[in-house]
């Protein structure tokens, strides 16, 4: 029997939850859920200068939104200072560290003179300095051998110890460095699999040396997730790219679609079915199948996956999930209910829902300039088509106001206006453009016949007449 899996997501609250950190969080959660293990949360908030405590709320809220729920109370590193001080004292007592009073400048000057070698040069290694204010504690890295680990994504990874600098463990002010708290906590929390972004690969050998020097148990395995890159194959950046999870929520992405899409970054299910319920991803996900090369965060594919998940919702659920996006409130909800299936099939995000039904709510729907240009200014036989449509629809009485008879009437209007093919059949796709813009202000929306049926006879005719006047 192997020990139950314990994994953790360990965000530093120096930024909001972005798609990259969400990707790592998800990998941890999937592994915990598949194995029946525990998914833990550790807030790495020891860097008082860079932390913004309010960002912790964002991280927790976004994880909850994604459904990545955790199994134990979150651990806050800021409340564990004594444990790190004890660990540091142990390192000092065991001779694993030495004290150093070099300034960054002095190190740089010496490195320059030595031909530009980077990193710390070991100047204080054998000076036997006592601890004191302004003196940092540096780890005495071994000069021989290698330090390595089994990485479930990258295979066997190891670094020559001689290439590792004597890194700082305690700052000159006595505060522990990130790596000490991070390595200590993983062992202390019984973490079996350390799953995190690839930016931590280079510090992993130092982490392992620290765990060994503290006499703690190493995690069973590591998995360093691939870097996420943009279209130009550049690392996703908060300044340049859309990466905020909260923004995706605000733009009408479903959490299950986001989870589904993030899981596909660097991984694919064996059966090739990419869009599927999260429960099925839990069953199929294996870190061993994750590809180490950078993964392209493709907004278009995300939209596609989102649209598929929207379509998979039961209609009532679609209405309920759309509700928060309806700025026009109850009237919009009412209008949406009348065209729910049609709208559900056509939107990629929940933010696209209201624009599709606005025309049913607003008395005088705003006219989209580009749609007007395309369908009216550049349209064929527009005045004729509008006149014919008005005449044909006026001839329909209220009992015949159904999508089918409306479609027939508009088809007949197209023939009247001469918008026909070589065989004399109406070209409905061309003919309906001006009608659609007249009734809704836009050139895309739910199917026209259903839209006109729901809009009603009076409103439809008055909008067609108003547009006819405007066309001149
Ligand atoms: N706190 C680190 C970060 O936000 C994560 C460290 C880890 O997962 O081990 O990058």
XYZ file of N, CA and C and ligand atoms in Angstrom, residues 8-14 18 21 24 28 42-45 77 178-179 182-183 186 194-197 199-200 203-204 207 222 224, ligand 1:
106
model
N -0.545 20.017 -3.005
C -0.913 21.366 -2.565
C -0.743 22.356 -3.682
N -1.572 23.390 -3.628
C -1.385 24.545 -4.488
C -0.883 25.629 -3.554
N 0.225 26.290 -3.952
C 0.901 27.201 -3.013
C 1.091 28.594 -3.610
N 0.013 29.340 -3.822
C 0.168 30.650 -4.456
C 0.802 31.678 -3.528
N 1.565 32.575 -4.123
C 2.059 33.745 -3.391
C 1.089 34.882 -3.712
N 0.563 35.556 -2.714
C -0.438 36.590 -3.005
C 0.186 37.888 -3.510
N 1.008 37.766 -4.522
C 1.591 38.964 -5.132
C 0.839 39.286 -6.417
N -4.266 33.795 -12.096
C -4.248 33.900 -13.549
C -4.325 32.501 -14.151
N -1.413 30.084 -13.083
C -1.472 29.497 -11.745
C -2.695 28.583 -11.639
N -1.724 25.127 -12.841
C -1.022 24.328 -11.819
C -1.982 23.865 -10.729
N -2.962 19.797 -9.650
C -2.957 19.269 -8.279
C -4.313 18.679 -7.908
N -1.824 26.319 0.353
C -0.871 27.006 1.234
C -0.626 28.396 0.664
N -0.875 29.386 1.472
C -0.692 30.757 1.026
C 0.728 31.181 1.398
N 1.545 31.425 0.386
C 2.963 31.716 0.623
C 3.146 33.235 0.727
N 2.755 33.731 1.886
C 2.676 35.182 2.080
C 3.772 35.704 3.019
N 1.625 30.878 5.490
C 3.028 30.899 5.925
C 3.307 32.063 6.871
N 12.138 32.479 0.955
C 11.017 31.709 0.416
C 11.291 30.203 0.383
N 12.459 29.843 -0.132
C 12.758 28.435 -0.370
C 12.748 27.606 0.920
N 9.118 27.104 1.942
C 8.491 26.252 0.936
C 8.881 24.782 1.120
N 10.179 24.542 1.255
C 10.671 23.164 1.385
C 10.266 22.577 2.738
N 6.416 21.684 2.768
C 6.010 20.496 2.007
C 6.248 19.238 2.839
N 4.825 17.159 -5.455
C 4.919 18.611 -5.626
C 4.646 18.912 -7.098
N 3.508 19.543 -7.339
C 3.082 19.826 -8.724
C 3.013 21.340 -8.860
N 3.814 21.904 -9.770
C 3.885 23.364 -9.879
C 4.435 23.751 -11.242
N 4.566 25.052 -11.460
C 4.992 25.540 -12.767
C 6.466 25.270 -13.039
N 8.739 27.173 -13.858
C 9.675 28.192 -13.367
C 10.356 27.772 -12.062
N 9.878 26.702 -11.441
C 10.508 26.258 -10.198
C 11.537 25.142 -10.398
N 15.109 25.847 -9.047
C 15.332 25.953 -7.600
C 15.083 24.614 -6.897
N 14.596 23.625 -7.627
C 14.293 22.341 -6.987
C 15.530 21.661 -6.369
N 16.028 23.215 -3.059
C 14.926 22.761 -2.197
C 15.281 21.388 -1.621
N 7.910 14.863 -8.138
C 7.642 16.239 -8.565
C 7.011 16.193 -9.948
N 6.697 19.264 -12.884
C 6.769 20.675 -13.268
C 5.993 20.869 -14.556
N 4.572 30.289 -4.163
C 5.136 29.835 -5.388
C 4.585 30.630 -6.532
O 3.543 31.252 -6.384
C 4.817 28.378 -5.660
C 5.819 27.465 -5.107
C 5.479 26.016 -5.247
O 4.433 25.668 -5.795
O 6.278 25.237 -4.765
O 5.182 30.667 -7.576
